Amino acid sequence: MLNQKGGFMFFSNQNIFNILFEAIPEGVIIANENQNIIATNLASEQMFGYKKDELINQNLHVIIPKKHQTNHKTHFQNFLKSNTIRKINHNLNLFGIKKNKNEFPVEIGLNPFKIDNKSYIIALIIDITNRKKTAKKIENLNFKLEKIIKEKTAELKNTIKQLKNVNFDLKNQIKKRAEAEIQIKDALKNEQELNELKTKFLSLVSHEFKTPLSGILTSTILLKKYHLSEQQDKRDKHIETITKKVHYLNNILNDFLSIERIESSNVIYKYTTFNLSKAINEVVYNANMLLKSGQKINISSNIDNYVLYQDEKILELILSNLLYNAIKYSLENTTIDLIAHQTSKNTIFKLIDRGIGIPEKDQKFIFNRYFRAENVLNIQGTGIGLNIVKSHLENLGGTISFTSKEHKGSTFIIKLPLIKPL
């Protein structure tokens, strides 16, 4: 819920919390330090085949196959002691067991938390049975397809060999058959790359949405525990967490929408005349919500004098992407500079950070969709922001370039041509 100033109001109504808890499409189970289940949502009950509240007060072993129960208690206690979030890992082979004793594959994200000095774990559970079946079908189809291609290639080679023994007039046919073979191989390669890209995209979306949603859920649960006025600082901390994660999710959705419009050529640019300071102040205002401790954004003092005829919202999207990256990949207590000036032909923006920089060997790939440099793989991100920025700038007749040094920072330079209103 939003108040009139755009901030979050405290959820004091138990019914609202229950609705939010039950609305989560994945299974959610909360267990205490004794491994007893204290809360479940409808999705988890349906997933394991139990009726409403039937799992409450039961030990976690009731949903864990027997062959995995021996070491589970030790793993559980060690995880509580470590007090670290375990994100969903697609490489783990985890299984649950239904009430009817049927096993099924799952993916699980874990988040420990404490209330009144008591330890709890919240688990986000996904049934991946259909995904496993689909992956197996794709694997079988690829195997059959590769077998067919090998057979057809062998036949084609044999035909080419026979054609080489006939007279000179048939050489043209041999050439065409060889070209057909290359086209078949290229088509197969493109299809395989497309399948890999789709799989990567689905995995990316699943991971990038579920991690912040888990954080929002945890903060929402904890909010209702702090009723006293002297606990306001704790409430503020969780409200800030929810605000940042919702803002992060909103940015991801905007990026995905931008990709869809760019790919389908449905982007309609709306040119208007506006003051540059208005656009930059809007971008910086939103970015301030994401700043780490001690971070600061400096902007040019002369931007009030500049007027542009451009698509204002697209310019804000471009600058926001670059500024959010600078915040994300910079340490605390660092400064980020956003500089703008105009020449007779262009409006030029420079965004300078003192962050972790981009490894030299990764720099040539940095504008490729879904690419992420090796030094940021443990930081949340989709790898599509810079690709979107470059695509929009090319459509607007602009350019983007950068310089970067690892552990020193990066400087991105944008040039937009000055356009006179019609």
mmCIF file with all atom_site columns, C-alpha atoms in Angstrom, residues 127-224:
data_model
loop_
_atom_site.group_PDB
_atom_site.id
_atom_site.type_symbol
_atom_site.label_atom_id
_atom_site.label_alt_id
_atom_site.label_comp_id
_atom_site.label_asym_id
_atom_site.label_entity_id
_atom_site.label_seq_id
_atom_site.pdbx_PDB_ins_code
_atom_site.Cartn_x
_atom_site.Cartn_y
_atom_site.Cartn_z
_atom_site.occupancy
_atom_site.B_iso_or_equiv
_atom_site.pdbx_formal_charge
_atom_site.auth_seq_id
_atom_site.auth_comp_id
_atom_site.auth_asym_id
_atom_site.auth_atom_id
_atom_site.pdbx_PDB_model_num
ATOM 1  C CA . ASP A 1 127 ? 8.026  -28.146 -8.451  1.00 0.00 ? 127 ASP A CA 1
ATOM 2  C CA . ILE A 1 128 ? 10.183 -28.693 -11.573 1.00 0.00 ? 128 ILE A CA 1
ATOM 3  C CA . THR A 1 129 ? 8.634  -31.970 -12.689 1.00 0.00 ? 129 THR A CA 1
ATOM 4  C CA . ASN A 1 130 ? 7.329  -30.499 -15.955 1.00 0.00 ? 130 ASN A CA 1
ATOM 5  C CA . ARG A 1 131 ? 10.624 -28.720 -16.610 1.00 0.00 ? 131 ARG A CA 1
ATOM 6  C CA . LYS A 1 132 ? 12.536 -31.996 -16.159 1.00 0.00 ? 132 LYS A CA 1
ATOM 7  C CA . LYS A 1 133 ? 10.160 -33.790 -18.516 1.00 0.00 ? 133 LYS A CA 1
ATOM 8  C CA . THR A 1 134 ? 10.455 -31.008 -21.092 1.00 0.00 ? 134 THR A CA 1
ATOM 9  C CA . ALA A 1 135 ? 14.251 -31.022 -20.843 1.00 0.00 ? 135 ALA A CA 1
ATOM 10 C CA . LYS A 1 136 ? 14.286 -34.788 -21.366 1.00 0.00 ? 136 LYS A CA 1
ATOM 11 C CA . LYS A 1 137 ? 12.048 -34.456 -24.423 1.00 0.00 ? 137 LYS A CA 1
ATOM 12 C CA . ILE A 1 138 ? 14.283 -31.739 -25.862 1.00 0.00 ? 138 ILE A CA 1
ATOM 13 C CA . GLU A 1 139 ? 17.344 -33.908 -25.208 1.00 0.00 ? 139 GLU A CA 1
ATOM 14 C CA . ASN A 1 140 ? 15.733 -36.860 -27.009 1.00 0.00 ? 140 ASN A CA 1
ATOM 15 C CA . LEU A 1 141 ? 14.619 -34.661 -29.892 1.00 0.00 ? 141 LEU A CA 1
ATOM 16 C CA . ASN A 1 142 ? 18.089 -33.177 -30.259 1.00 0.00 ? 142 ASN A CA 1
ATOM 17 C CA . PHE A 1 143 ? 19.608 -36.666 -30.240 1.00 0.00 ? 143 PHE A CA 1
ATOM 18 C CA . LYS A 1 144 ? 17.219 -37.829 -32.965 1.00 0.00 ? 144 LYS A CA 1
ATOM 19 C CA . LEU A 1 145 ? 17.760 -34.635 -34.938 1.00 0.00 ? 145 LEU A CA 1
ATOM 20 C CA . GLU A 1 146 ? 21.542 -34.984 -34.771 1.00 0.00 ? 146 GLU A CA 1
ATOM 21 C CA . LYS A 1 147 ? 21.237 -38.611 -35.878 1.00 0.00 ? 147 LYS A CA 1
ATOM 22 C CA . ILE A 1 148 ? 19.089 -37.611 -38.851 1.00 0.00 ? 148 ILE A CA 1
ATOM 23 C CA . ILE A 1 149 ? 21.526 -34.845 -39.780 1.00 0.00 ? 149 ILE A CA 1
ATOM 24 C CA . LYS A 1 150 ? 24.452 -37.287 -39.643 1.00 0.00 ? 150 LYS A CA 1
ATOM 25 C CA . GLU A 1 151 ? 22.585 -39.751 -41.827 1.00 0.00 ? 151 GLU A CA 1
ATOM 26 C CA . LYS A 1 152 ? 21.554 -37.074 -44.301 1.00 0.00 ? 152 LYS A CA 1
ATOM 27 C CA . THR A 1 153 ? 25.056 -35.616 -44.316 1.00 0.00 ? 153 THR A CA 1
ATOM 28 C CA . ALA A 1 154 ? 26.529 -39.059 -45.007 1.00 0.00 ? 154 ALA A CA 1
ATOM 29 C CA . GLU A 1 155 ? 24.038 -39.545 -47.838 1.00 0.00 ? 155 GLU A CA 1
ATOM 30 C CA . LEU A 1 156 ? 24.855 -36.110 -49.203 1.00 0.00 ? 156 LEU A CA 1
ATOM 31 C CA . LYS A 1 157 ? 28.603 -36.790 -49.097 1.00 0.00 ? 157 LYS A CA 1
ATOM 32 C CA . ASN A 1 158 ? 28.079 -40.087 -50.879 1.00 0.00 ? 158 ASN A CA 1
ATOM 33 C CA . THR A 1 159 ? 26.002 -38.349 -53.546 1.00 0.00 ? 159 THR A CA 1
ATOM 34 C CA . ILE A 1 160 ? 28.666 -35.685 -53.998 1.00 0.00 ? 160 ILE A CA 1
ATOM 35 C CA . LYS A 1 161 ? 31.310 -38.410 -54.356 1.00 0.00 ? 161 LYS A CA 1
ATOM 36 C CA . GLN A 1 162 ? 29.263 -40.096 -57.084 1.00 0.00 ? 162 GLN A CA 1
ATOM 37 C CA . LEU A 1 163 ? 28.635 -36.812 -58.873 1.00 0.00 ? 163 LEU A CA 1
ATOM 38 C CA . LYS A 1 164 ? 32.360 -36.077 -59.000 1.00 0.00 ? 164 LYS A CA 1
ATOM 39 C CA . ASN A 1 165 ? 32.788 -39.170 -61.174 1.00 0.00 ? 165 ASN A CA 1
ATOM 40 C CA . VAL A 1 166 ? 30.389 -37.974 -63.867 1.00 0.00 ? 166 VAL A CA 1
ATOM 41 C CA . ASN A 1 167 ? 31.110 -35.437 -66.582 1.00 0.00 ? 167 ASN A CA 1
ATOM 42 C CA . PHE A 1 168 ? 31.979 -31.783 -66.112 1.00 0.00 ? 168 PHE A CA 1
ATOM 43 C CA . ASP A 1 169 ? 28.399 -30.576 -66.703 1.00 0.00 ? 169 ASP A CA 1
ATOM 44 C CA . LEU A 1 170 ? 27.288 -31.978 -63.337 1.00 0.00 ? 170 LEU A CA 1
ATOM 45 C CA . LYS A 1 171 ? 29.722 -29.883 -61.280 1.00 0.00 ? 171 LYS A CA 1
ATOM 46 C CA . ASN A 1 172 ? 27.123 -27.161 -60.886 1.00 0.00 ? 172 ASN A CA 1
ATOM 47 C CA . GLN A 1 173 ? 24.754 -29.628 -59.204 1.00 0.00 ? 173 GLN A CA 1
ATOM 48 C CA . ILE A 1 174 ? 27.523 -30.756 -56.857 1.00 0.00 ? 174 ILE A CA 1
ATOM 49 C CA . LYS A 1 175 ? 28.109 -27.151 -55.848 1.00 0.00 ? 175 LYS A CA 1
ATOM 50 C CA . LYS A 1 176 ? 24.401 -26.654 -55.126 1.00 0.00 ? 176 LYS A CA 1
ATOM 51 C CA . ARG A 1 177 ? 24.258 -29.799 -53.001 1.00 0.00 ? 177 ARG A CA 1
ATOM 52 C CA . ALA A 1 178 ? 27.293 -28.678 -51.019 1.00 0.00 ? 178 ALA A CA 1
ATOM 53 C CA . GLU A 1 179 ? 25.638 -25.302 -50.421 1.00 0.00 ? 179 GLU A CA 1
ATOM 54 C CA . ALA A 1 180 ? 22.472 -27.090 -49.299 1.00 0.00 ? 180 ALA A CA 1
ATOM 55 C CA . GLU A 1 181 ? 24.523 -29.067 -46.767 1.00 0.00 ? 181 GLU A CA 1
ATOM 56 C CA . ILE A 1 182 ? 25.969 -25.851 -45.330 1.00 0.00 ? 182 ILE A CA 1
ATOM 57 C CA . GLN A 1 183 ? 22.499 -24.303 -45.145 1.00 0.00 ? 183 GLN A CA 1
ATOM 58 C CA . ILE A 1 184 ? 21.156 -27.338 -43.286 1.00 0.00 ? 184 ILE A CA 1
ATOM 59 C CA . LYS A 1 185 ? 24.010 -27.200 -40.782 1.00 0.00 ? 185 LYS A CA 1
ATOM 60 C CA . ASP A 1 186 ? 23.564 -23.449 -40.320 1.00 0.00 ? 186 ASP A CA 1
ATOM 61 C CA . ALA A 1 187 ? 19.821 -23.874 -39.803 1.00 0.00 ? 187 ALA A CA 1
ATOM 62 C CA . LEU A 1 188 ? 20.439 -26.593 -37.186 1.00 0.00 ? 188 LEU A CA 1
ATOM 63 C CA . LYS A 1 189 ? 23.006 -24.445 -35.414 1.00 0.00 ? 189 LYS A CA 1
ATOM 64 C CA . ASN A 1 190 ? 20.642 -21.453 -35.367 1.00 0.00 ? 190 ASN A CA 1
ATOM 65 C CA . GLU A 1 191 ? 17.823 -23.594 -33.999 1.00 0.00 ? 191 GLU A CA 1
ATOM 66 C CA . GLN A 1 192 ? 20.027 -25.009 -31.248 1.00 0.00 ? 192 GLN A CA 1
ATOM 67 C CA . GLU A 1 193 ? 21.258 -21.511 -30.319 1.00 0.00 ? 193 GLU A CA 1
ATOM 68 C CA . LEU A 1 194 ? 17.661 -20.282 -30.193 1.00 0.00 ? 194 LEU A CA 1
ATOM 69 C CA . ASN A 1 195 ? 16.667 -23.140 -27.870 1.00 0.00 ? 195 ASN A CA 1
ATOM 70 C CA . GLU A 1 196 ? 19.631 -22.387 -25.620 1.00 0.00 ? 196 GLU A CA 1
ATOM 71 C CA . LEU A 1 197 ? 18.714 -18.684 -25.595 1.00 0.00 ? 197 LEU A CA 1
ATOM 72 C CA . LYS A 1 198 ? 15.097 -19.442 -24.652 1.00 0.00 ? 198 LYS A CA 1
ATOM 73 C CA . THR A 1 199 ? 16.212 -21.772 -21.855 1.00 0.00 ? 199 THR A CA 1
ATOM 74 C CA . LYS A 1 200 ? 18.655 -19.170 -20.548 1.00 0.00 ? 200 LYS A CA 1
ATOM 75 C CA . PHE A 1 201 ? 15.982 -16.458 -20.702 1.00 0.00 ? 201 PHE A CA 1
ATOM 76 C CA . LEU A 1 202 ? 13.431 -18.539 -18.736 1.00 0.00 ? 202 LEU A CA 1
ATOM 77 C CA . SER A 1 203 ? 16.035 -19.429 -16.118 1.00 0.00 ? 203 SER A CA 1
ATOM 78 C CA . LEU A 1 204 ? 17.083 -15.767 -15.886 1.00 0.00 ? 204 LEU A CA 1
ATOM 79 C CA . VAL A 1 205 ? 13.524 -14.498 -15.414 1.00 0.00 ? 205 VAL A CA 1
ATOM 80 C CA . SER A 1 206 ? 12.776 -17.179 -12.803 1.00 0.00 ? 206 SER A CA 1
ATOM 81 C CA . HIS A 1 207 ? 15.886 -16.393 -10.761 1.00 0.00 ? 207 HIS A CA 1
ATOM 82 C CA . GLU A 1 208 ? 15.779 -12.588 -11.005 1.00 0.00 ? 208 GLU A CA 1
ATOM 83 C CA . PHE A 1 209 ? 12.128 -12.436 -9.898  1.00 0.00 ? 209 PHE A CA 1
ATOM 84 C CA . LYS A 1 210 ? 12.139 -15.064 -7.165  1.00 0.00 ? 210 LYS A CA 1
ATOM 85 C CA . THR A 1 211 ? 15.118 -13.722 -5.193  1.00 0.00 ? 211 THR A CA 1
ATOM 86 C CA . PRO A 1 212 ? 13.671 -10.214 -4.567  1.00 0.00 ? 212 PRO A CA 1
ATOM 87 C CA . LEU A 1 213 ? 10.182 -11.685 -4.020  1.00 0.00 ? 213 LEU A CA 1
ATOM 88 C CA . SER A 1 214 ? 11.611 -13.875 -1.274  1.00 0.00 ? 214 SER A CA 1
ATOM 89 C CA . GLY A 1 215 ? 13.181 -10.789 0.330   1.00 0.00 ? 215 GLY A CA 1
ATOM 90 C CA . ILE A 1 216 ? 9.895  -8.873  0.108   1.00 0.00 ? 216 ILE A CA 1
ATOM 91 C CA . LEU A 1 217 ? 8.037  -11.775 1.721   1.00 0.00 ? 217 LEU A CA 1
ATOM 92 C CA . THR A 1 218 ? 10.558 -12.061 4.560   1.00 0.00 ? 218 THR A CA 1
ATOM 93 C CA . SER A 1 219 ? 10.452 -8.312  5.288   1.00 0.00 ? 219 SER A CA 1
ATOM 94 C CA . THR A 1 220 ? 6.629  -8.353  5.177   1.00 0.00 ? 220 THR A CA 1
ATOM 95 C CA . ILE A 1 221 ? 6.517  -11.203 7.699   1.00 0.00 ? 221 ILE A CA 1
ATOM 96 C CA . LEU A 1 222 ? 8.929  -9.407  10.013  1.00 0.00 ? 222 LEU A CA 1
ATOM 97 C CA . LEU A 1 223 ? 7.113  -6.051  9.743   1.00 0.00 ? 223 LEU A CA 1
ATOM 98 C CA . LYS A 1 224 ? 4.054  -7.308  11.566  1.00 0.00 ? 224 LYS A CA 1
#
